[in-house]
XYZ file of C-alpha atoms in Angstrom:
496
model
C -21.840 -51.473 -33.778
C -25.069 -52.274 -32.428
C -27.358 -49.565 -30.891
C -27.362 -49.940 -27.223
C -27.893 -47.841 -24.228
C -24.505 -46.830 -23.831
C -24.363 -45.254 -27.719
C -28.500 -44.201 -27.853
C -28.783 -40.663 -27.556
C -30.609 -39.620 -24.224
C -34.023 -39.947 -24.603
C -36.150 -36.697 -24.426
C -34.235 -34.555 -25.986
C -35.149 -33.104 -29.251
C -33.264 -30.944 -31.737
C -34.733 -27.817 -29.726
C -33.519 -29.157 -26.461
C -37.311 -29.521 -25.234
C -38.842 -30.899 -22.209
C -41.003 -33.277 -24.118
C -39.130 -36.575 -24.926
C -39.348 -38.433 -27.930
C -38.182 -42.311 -28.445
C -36.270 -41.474 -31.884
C -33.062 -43.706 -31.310
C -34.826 -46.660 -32.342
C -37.205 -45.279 -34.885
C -34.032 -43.587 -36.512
C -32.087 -46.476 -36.554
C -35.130 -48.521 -37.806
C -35.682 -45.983 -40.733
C -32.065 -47.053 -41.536
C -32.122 -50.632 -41.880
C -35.493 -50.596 -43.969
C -33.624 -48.301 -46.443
C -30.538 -50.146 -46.448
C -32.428 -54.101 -46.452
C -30.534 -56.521 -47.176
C -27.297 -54.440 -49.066
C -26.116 -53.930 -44.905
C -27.441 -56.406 -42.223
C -26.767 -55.987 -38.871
C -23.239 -57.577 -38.133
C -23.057 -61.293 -37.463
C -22.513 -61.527 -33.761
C -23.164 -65.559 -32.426
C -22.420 -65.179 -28.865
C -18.797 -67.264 -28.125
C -18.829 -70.109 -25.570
C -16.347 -70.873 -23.105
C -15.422 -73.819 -21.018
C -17.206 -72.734 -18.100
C -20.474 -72.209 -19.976
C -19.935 -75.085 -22.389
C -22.185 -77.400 -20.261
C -25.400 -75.333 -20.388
C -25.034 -75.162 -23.981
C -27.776 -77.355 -25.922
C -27.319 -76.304 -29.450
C -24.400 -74.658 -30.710
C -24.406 -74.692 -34.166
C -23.182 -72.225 -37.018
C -26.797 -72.325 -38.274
C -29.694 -73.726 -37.324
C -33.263 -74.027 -38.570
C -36.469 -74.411 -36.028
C -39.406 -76.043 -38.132
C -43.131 -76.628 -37.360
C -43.046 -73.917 -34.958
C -45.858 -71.623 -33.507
C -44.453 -68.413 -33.830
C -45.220 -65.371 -31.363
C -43.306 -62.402 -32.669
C -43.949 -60.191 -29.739
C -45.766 -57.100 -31.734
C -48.929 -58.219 -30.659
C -49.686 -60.143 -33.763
C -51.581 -62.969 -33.417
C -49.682 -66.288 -33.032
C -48.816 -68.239 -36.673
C -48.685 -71.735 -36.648
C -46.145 -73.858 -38.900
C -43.166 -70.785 -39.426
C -39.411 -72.298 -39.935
C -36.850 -69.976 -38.162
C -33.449 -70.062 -39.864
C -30.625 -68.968 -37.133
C -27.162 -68.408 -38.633
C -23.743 -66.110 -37.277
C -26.506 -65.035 -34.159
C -29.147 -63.754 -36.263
C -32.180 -64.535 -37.408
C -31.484 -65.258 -41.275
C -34.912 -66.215 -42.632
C -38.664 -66.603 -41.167
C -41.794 -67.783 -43.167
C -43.782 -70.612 -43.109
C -42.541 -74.124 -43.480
C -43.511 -75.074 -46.631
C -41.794 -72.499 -48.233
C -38.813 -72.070 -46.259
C -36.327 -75.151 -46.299
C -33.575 -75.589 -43.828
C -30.207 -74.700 -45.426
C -27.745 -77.524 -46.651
C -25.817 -78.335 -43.337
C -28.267 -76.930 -40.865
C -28.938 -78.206 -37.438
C -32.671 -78.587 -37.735
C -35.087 -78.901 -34.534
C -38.806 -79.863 -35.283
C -40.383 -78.079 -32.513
C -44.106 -78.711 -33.778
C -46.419 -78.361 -30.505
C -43.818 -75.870 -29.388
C -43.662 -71.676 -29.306
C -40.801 -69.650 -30.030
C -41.181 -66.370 -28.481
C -38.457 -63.140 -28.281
C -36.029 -63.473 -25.531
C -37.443 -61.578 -22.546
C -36.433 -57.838 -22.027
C -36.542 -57.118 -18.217
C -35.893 -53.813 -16.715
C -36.319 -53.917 -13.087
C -33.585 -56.959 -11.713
C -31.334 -57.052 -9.672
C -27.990 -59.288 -8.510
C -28.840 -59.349 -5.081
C -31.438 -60.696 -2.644
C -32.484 -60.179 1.158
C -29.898 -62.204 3.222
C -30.124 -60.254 6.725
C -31.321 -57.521 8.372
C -31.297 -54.670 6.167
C -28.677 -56.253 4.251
C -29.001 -57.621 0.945
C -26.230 -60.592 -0.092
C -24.691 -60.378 -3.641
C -25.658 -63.820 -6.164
C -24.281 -62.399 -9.144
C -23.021 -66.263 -10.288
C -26.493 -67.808 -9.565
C -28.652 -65.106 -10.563
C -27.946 -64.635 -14.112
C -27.950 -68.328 -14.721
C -31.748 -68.015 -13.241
C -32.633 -65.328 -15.253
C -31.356 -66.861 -18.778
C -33.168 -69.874 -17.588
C -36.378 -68.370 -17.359
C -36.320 -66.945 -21.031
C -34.124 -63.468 -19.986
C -32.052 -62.607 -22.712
C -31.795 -58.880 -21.897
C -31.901 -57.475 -18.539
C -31.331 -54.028 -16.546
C -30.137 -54.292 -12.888
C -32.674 -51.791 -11.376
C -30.146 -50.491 -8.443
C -26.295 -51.650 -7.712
C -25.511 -52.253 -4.058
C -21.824 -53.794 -4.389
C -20.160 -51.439 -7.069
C -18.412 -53.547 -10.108
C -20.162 -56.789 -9.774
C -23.011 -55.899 -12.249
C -20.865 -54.007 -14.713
C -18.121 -57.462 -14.599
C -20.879 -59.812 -14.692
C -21.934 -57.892 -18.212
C -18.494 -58.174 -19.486
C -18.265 -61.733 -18.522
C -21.435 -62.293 -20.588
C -20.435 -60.689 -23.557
C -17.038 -62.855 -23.830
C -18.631 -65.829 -23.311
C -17.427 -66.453 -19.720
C -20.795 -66.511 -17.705
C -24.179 -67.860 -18.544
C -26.167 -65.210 -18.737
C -28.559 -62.185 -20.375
C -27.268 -59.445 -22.158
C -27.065 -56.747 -18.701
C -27.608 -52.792 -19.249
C -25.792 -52.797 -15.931
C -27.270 -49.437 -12.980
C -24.485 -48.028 -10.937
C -25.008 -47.667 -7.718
C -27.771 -45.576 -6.428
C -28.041 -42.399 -6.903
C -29.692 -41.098 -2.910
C -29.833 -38.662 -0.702
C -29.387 -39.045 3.312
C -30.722 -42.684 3.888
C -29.694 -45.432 6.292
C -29.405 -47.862 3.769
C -25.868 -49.617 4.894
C -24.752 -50.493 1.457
C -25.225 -46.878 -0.186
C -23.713 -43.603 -0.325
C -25.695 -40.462 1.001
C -25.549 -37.751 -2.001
C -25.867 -34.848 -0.011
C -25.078 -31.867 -2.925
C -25.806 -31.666 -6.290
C -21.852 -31.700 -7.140
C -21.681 -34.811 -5.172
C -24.638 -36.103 -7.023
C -22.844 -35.016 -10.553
C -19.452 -36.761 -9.821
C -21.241 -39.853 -9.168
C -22.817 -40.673 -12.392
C -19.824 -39.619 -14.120
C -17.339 -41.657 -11.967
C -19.266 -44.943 -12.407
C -20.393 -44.213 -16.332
C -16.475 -43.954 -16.950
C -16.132 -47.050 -15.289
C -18.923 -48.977 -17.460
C -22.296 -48.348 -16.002
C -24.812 -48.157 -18.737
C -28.074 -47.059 -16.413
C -28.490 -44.599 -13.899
C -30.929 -45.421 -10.663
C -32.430 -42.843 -8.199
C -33.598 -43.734 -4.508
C -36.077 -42.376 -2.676
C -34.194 -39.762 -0.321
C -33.085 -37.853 -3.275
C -33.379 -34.358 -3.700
C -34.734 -32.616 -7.028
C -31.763 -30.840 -7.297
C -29.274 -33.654 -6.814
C -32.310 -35.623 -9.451
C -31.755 -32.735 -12.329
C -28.243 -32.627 -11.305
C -27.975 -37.046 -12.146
C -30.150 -36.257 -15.300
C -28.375 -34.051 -16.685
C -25.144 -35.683 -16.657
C -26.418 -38.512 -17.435
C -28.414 -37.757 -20.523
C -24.736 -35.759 -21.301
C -23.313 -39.171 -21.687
C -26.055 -40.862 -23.495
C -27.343 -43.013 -20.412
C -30.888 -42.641 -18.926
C -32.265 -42.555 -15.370
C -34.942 -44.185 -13.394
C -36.113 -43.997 -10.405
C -37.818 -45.227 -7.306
C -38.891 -42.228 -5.729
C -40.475 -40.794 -2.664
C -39.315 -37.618 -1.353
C -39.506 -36.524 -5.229
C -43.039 -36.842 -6.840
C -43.569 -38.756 -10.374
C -44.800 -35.467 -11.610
C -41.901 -33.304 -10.221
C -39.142 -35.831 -11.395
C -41.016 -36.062 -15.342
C -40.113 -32.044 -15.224
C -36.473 -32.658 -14.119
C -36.804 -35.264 -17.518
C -36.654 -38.683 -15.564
C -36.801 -41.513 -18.175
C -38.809 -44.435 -16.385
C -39.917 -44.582 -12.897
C -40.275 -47.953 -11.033
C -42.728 -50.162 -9.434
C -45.787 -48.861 -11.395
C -47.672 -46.224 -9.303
C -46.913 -48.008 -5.534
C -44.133 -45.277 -4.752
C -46.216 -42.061 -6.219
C -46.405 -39.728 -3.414
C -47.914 -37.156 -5.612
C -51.369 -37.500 -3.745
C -50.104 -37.359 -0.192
C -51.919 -34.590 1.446
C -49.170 -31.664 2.863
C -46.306 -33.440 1.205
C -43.187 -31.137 1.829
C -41.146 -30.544 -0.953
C -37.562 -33.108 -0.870
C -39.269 -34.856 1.774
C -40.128 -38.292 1.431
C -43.351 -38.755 3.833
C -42.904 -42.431 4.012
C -44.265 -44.902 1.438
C -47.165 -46.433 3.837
C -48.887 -42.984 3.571
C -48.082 -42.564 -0.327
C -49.770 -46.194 -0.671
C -52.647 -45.630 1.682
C -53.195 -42.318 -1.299
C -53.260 -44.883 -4.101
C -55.537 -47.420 -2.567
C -57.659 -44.675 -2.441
C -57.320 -43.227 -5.841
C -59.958 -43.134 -8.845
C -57.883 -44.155 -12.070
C -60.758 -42.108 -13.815
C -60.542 -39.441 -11.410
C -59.223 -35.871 -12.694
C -56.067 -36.195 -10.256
C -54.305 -39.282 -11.841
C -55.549 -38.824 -15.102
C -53.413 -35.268 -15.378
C -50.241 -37.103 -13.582
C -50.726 -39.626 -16.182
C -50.555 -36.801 -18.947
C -47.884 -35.309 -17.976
C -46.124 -38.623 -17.704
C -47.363 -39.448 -21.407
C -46.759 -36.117 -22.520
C -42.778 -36.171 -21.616
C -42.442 -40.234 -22.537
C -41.451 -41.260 -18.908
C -41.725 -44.978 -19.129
C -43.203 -46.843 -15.796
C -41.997 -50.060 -14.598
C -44.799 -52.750 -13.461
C -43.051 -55.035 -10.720
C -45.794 -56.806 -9.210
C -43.934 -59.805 -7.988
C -42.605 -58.433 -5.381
C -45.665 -56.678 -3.929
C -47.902 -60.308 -4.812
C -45.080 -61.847 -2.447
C -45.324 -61.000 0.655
C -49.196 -61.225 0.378
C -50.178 -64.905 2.274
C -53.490 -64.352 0.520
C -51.744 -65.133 -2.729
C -50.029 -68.012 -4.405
C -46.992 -69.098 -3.198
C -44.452 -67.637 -4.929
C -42.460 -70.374 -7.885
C -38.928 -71.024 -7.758
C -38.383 -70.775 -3.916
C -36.410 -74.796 -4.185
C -33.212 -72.873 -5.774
C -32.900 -71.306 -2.110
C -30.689 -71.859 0.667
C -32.981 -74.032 3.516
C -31.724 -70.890 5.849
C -33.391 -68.554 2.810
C -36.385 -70.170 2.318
C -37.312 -70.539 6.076
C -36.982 -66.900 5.994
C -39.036 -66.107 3.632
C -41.780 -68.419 5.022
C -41.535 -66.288 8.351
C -42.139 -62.923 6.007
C -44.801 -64.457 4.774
C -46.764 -66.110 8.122
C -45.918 -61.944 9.896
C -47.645 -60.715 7.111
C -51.177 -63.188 7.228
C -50.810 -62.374 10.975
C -51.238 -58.448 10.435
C -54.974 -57.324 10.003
C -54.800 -54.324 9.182
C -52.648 -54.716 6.236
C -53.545 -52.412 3.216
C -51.795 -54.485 0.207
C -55.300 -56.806 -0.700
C -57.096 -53.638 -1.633
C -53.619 -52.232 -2.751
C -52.879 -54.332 -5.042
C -55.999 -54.590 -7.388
C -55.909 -50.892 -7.378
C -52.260 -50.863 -8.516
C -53.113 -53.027 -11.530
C -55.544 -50.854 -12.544
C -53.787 -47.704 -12.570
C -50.644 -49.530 -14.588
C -53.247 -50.524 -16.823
C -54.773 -46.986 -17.205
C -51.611 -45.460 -18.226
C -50.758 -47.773 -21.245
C -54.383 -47.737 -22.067
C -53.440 -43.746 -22.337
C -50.513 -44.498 -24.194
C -47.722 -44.591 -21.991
C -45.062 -47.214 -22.790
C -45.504 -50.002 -19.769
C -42.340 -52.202 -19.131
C -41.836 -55.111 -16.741
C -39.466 -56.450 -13.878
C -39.661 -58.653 -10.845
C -37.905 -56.668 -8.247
C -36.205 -59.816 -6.219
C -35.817 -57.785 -2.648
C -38.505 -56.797 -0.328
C -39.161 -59.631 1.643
C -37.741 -62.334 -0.676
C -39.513 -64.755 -2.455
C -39.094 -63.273 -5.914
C -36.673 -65.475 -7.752
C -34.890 -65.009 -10.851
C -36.220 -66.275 -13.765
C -39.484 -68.155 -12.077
C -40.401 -64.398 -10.995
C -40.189 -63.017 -14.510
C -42.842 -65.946 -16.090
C -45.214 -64.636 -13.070
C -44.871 -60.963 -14.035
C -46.470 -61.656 -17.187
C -48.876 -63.740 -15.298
C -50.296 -60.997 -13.176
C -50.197 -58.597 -16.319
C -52.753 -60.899 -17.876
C -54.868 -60.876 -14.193
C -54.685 -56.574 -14.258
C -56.569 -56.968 -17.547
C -53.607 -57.189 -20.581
C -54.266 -60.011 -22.765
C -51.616 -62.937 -23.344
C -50.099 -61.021 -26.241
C -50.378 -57.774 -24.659
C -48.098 -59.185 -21.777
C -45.675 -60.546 -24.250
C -45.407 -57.424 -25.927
C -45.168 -55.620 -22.324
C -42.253 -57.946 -21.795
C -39.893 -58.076 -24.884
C -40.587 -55.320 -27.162
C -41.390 -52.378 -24.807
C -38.489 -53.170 -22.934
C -36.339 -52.975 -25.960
C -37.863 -49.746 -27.252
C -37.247 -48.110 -23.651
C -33.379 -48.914 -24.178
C -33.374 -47.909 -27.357
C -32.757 -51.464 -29.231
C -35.785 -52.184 -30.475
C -34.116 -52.589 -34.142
C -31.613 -55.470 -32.747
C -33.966 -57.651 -30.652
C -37.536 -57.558 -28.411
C -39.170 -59.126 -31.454
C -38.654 -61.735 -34.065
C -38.135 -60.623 -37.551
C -35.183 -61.403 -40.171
C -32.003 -60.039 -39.276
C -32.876 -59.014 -35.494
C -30.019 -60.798 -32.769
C -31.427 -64.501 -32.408
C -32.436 -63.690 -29.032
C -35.370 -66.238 -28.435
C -37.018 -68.826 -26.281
C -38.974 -71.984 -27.246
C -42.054 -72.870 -25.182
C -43.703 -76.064 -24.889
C -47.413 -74.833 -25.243
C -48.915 -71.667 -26.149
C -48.510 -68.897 -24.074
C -50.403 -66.510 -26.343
C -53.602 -67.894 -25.124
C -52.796 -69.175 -22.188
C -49.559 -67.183 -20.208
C -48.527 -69.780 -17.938
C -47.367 -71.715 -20.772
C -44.745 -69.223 -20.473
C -43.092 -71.115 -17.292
C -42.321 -74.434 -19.648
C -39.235 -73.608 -21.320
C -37.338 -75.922 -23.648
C -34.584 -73.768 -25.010
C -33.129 -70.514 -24.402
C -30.960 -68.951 -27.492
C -28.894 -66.195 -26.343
C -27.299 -64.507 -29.521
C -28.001 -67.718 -31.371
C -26.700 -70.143 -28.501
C -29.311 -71.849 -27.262
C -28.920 -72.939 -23.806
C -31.021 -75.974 -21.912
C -32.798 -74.181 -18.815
C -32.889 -77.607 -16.885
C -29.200 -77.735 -16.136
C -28.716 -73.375 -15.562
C -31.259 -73.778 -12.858
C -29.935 -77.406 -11.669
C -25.976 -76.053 -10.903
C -28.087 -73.871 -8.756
C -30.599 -75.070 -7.187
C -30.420 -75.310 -3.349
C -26.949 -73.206 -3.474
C -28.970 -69.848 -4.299
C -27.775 -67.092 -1.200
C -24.216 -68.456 -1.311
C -23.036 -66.671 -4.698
């Protein structure tokens, strides 16, 4: 059975029950399969294809063989030019250069030379829904995973459930073949205190707070998502039954500090350091203070300065993971480029959006240009200390961040904070694998990981916005054409 976030033991917890977390599900597990080599591979598993996915499907194929490719193997390596990839049962079967690796008798082979294969993208901060109304967010399950495997997704956590059992159907679906879509490590619904939020529960004790997680983690849900009215004691309360059943927790916080919630052993808090409101002068304790005043604290931070260099410690120091979702903070910024994809949306959608955007160039005072800059250097200052940086796109706020198109433009802005091509690769496929504890099965491309890959026309390793021209999208050896995903789509996106 293959390691997954269900089955990984909770991270942080070592054999003396310690604060301080270590990532050894994947290292153990990685230990394994070097000592076992080739006498146990990991099982064949070639995702299955029903009718209703059958016309996305490009190559389907019991094994296939990619020649004349540039290979990017998402370690960080530099990119190798002229590497055959042999595909067979859902795995990767054999890599090497071309020369010395022929396609196998029968194989389906694809000359991709001028083309990059990269891993499959490993996203943990999505979601299934979008801003439809007021306060109100409308649920695209159907058109949003067909998005996101068309923009390269092959795994993906939903970063915060607002219907219940969509998300943790949806992953089902996948997994039999039923939907078009990434592999989904699918949240239950949020885990809050008192809030106003129409489409959530208030948590109001930590008993409440306890029968949650272990209601929805009996009914499926692999990932565990705190809100921002939370209290620490309903927090440690989520943890711990969480980590109890081998799931992990993130959060986007406010009335809980990052540093307070990495001592309650948090796994991965969201949207870089934007919601820290560990620097808010006369913060009350289970209070949030409201996230204009924690923001107005980080525009005005030093990332050398003695304050967030011990948060970033202690967040190091206990292996808390941080999410960068700059997407949906570049979005509603009119001073930046007009967010890609926004054609799949309903007219009614996009019009909407457009108004987000023209309120925001018509506010003066607005603190997100000298925000923004500043949050890209502190994400980069923690990974630069070590901490393991992950990505997501975050498709709410105001709108505009689109499935798939969103996730190319994550990687984008890493590169513009300072992280080099490869870096953001690496920052978008491998750490997120390591984080759920997979890192063995896929995040980067090596002989018998999941053949969980995309091929790029161009070379994204030197320049990242070669990223956006996909030609191929192989989900457990599948490999699905991206054109027709986002064409059954396109225009319909806000209906389902």
């Amino acid at each position: 059975m293959p390691l997954d976030a269900t089955h990984a033991a909770p991270a942080g917890r070592d054999r003396r029950g310690a604060g301080r977390r270590r990532w050894w599900p994947s290292r153990l597990l990685l230990l394994g399969l070097a000592c076992l080599g080739a006498v146990a591979p990991l099982a064949a598993q070639r995702g299955p294809v029903g009718e209703a996915i059958r016309g996305f499907v490009a190559v389907d194929a019991p094994v296939v063989a990619l020649t004349n490719a540039r290979l990017i193997d998402g370690t960080g390596a530099p990119a190798r030019e002229g590497q055959t990839l042999v595909l067979r049962d859902g795995l990767i079967a054999a890599m090497g250069p071309t020369p010395g690796t022929p396609p196998p008798s029968g194989a389906q082979v694809i000359d991709l030379a001028g083309k990059s294969v990269v891993p499959g993208l490993v996203m943990l901060h999505e979601h299934l829904y979008y801003p439809t109304g007021p306060g109100v967010y409308g649920q695209l399950g159907q058109s949003f995973v067909r998005l996101y495997l068309a923009g390269g997704v092959t795994t993906m956590r939903t970063g915060g459930n607002l219907n219940g059992y969509m998300d943790l159907t949806l992953k089902g679906r996948v997994e039999t073949g039923e939907v078009a879509g990434p592999t989904i490590d699918a949240t239950m619904p949020y885990v809050n205190g008192v809030n106003q939020f129409v489409q959530m529960t208030n948590l109001t004790t930590e008993e409440r707070a306890r029968r949650h997680v272990a209601y929805w983690a009996d009914e499926g849900a692999t990932s565990v998502k705190a809100y921002m009215q939370i209290s620490r004691a309903a927090l440690g309360t989520a943890i711990r039954e969480a980590h109890a059943r081998g799931l992990k927790v993130t959060g986007h916080l406010c009335s809980v500090t990052y540093a307070e919630a990495a001592a309650l052993g948090i796994d991965n808090l969201e949207h870089g350091f934007f919601a820290a409101t560990d620097f808010v002068p006369g913060k009350k304790p289970d209070e949030c203070p409201g996230q204009g005043r924690g923001q107005q604290t980080i525009a005005d931070l030093d990332p050398k300065g003695t304050a967030f260099q011990t948060l970033v410690r202690t967040l190091v120091e206990r292996r808390v993971a941080i999410t960068s979702t700059l997407t949906v903070f570049e979005a509603g910024m009119p001073s930046r480029p007009v967010p890609p994809g926004l054609q799949v949306l309903l007219p009614d959608l996009r019009a909407q959006f457009e108004q987000n955007r023209a309120r925001a160039a018509a506010n003066p005072t607005s603190i997100m240009p000298r925000l923004f800059p500043k949050a890209m250097a502190l994400e980069r200052e923690f990974a630069l200390a070590g901490g393991l940086l992950v990505a997501g796109t975050d498709p709410t706020g105001g709108g505009g961040v689109i499935p798939g198109f969103s996730n190319h433009r994550q990687l984008e802005l890493l590169v513009e904070a300072g992280f080099t091509p490869l870096e953001a690769l690496t920052i978008g496929t491998r750490n997120g694998a390591r984080y759920l504890g997979q890192e063995a099965r896929i995040g980067t491309l090596a002989p018998g990981k999941q053949a969980d890959l995309v091929i790029v026309d161009g070379d994204p390793s030197t320049r990242i916005d070669d990223l956006r021209k996909v030609v191929t999208v192989f989900h457990r050896g599948v490999g699905f054409d991206p054109q027709r995903l986002i064409q059954s789509v396109s225009g319909k996106v806000g209906l389902w």
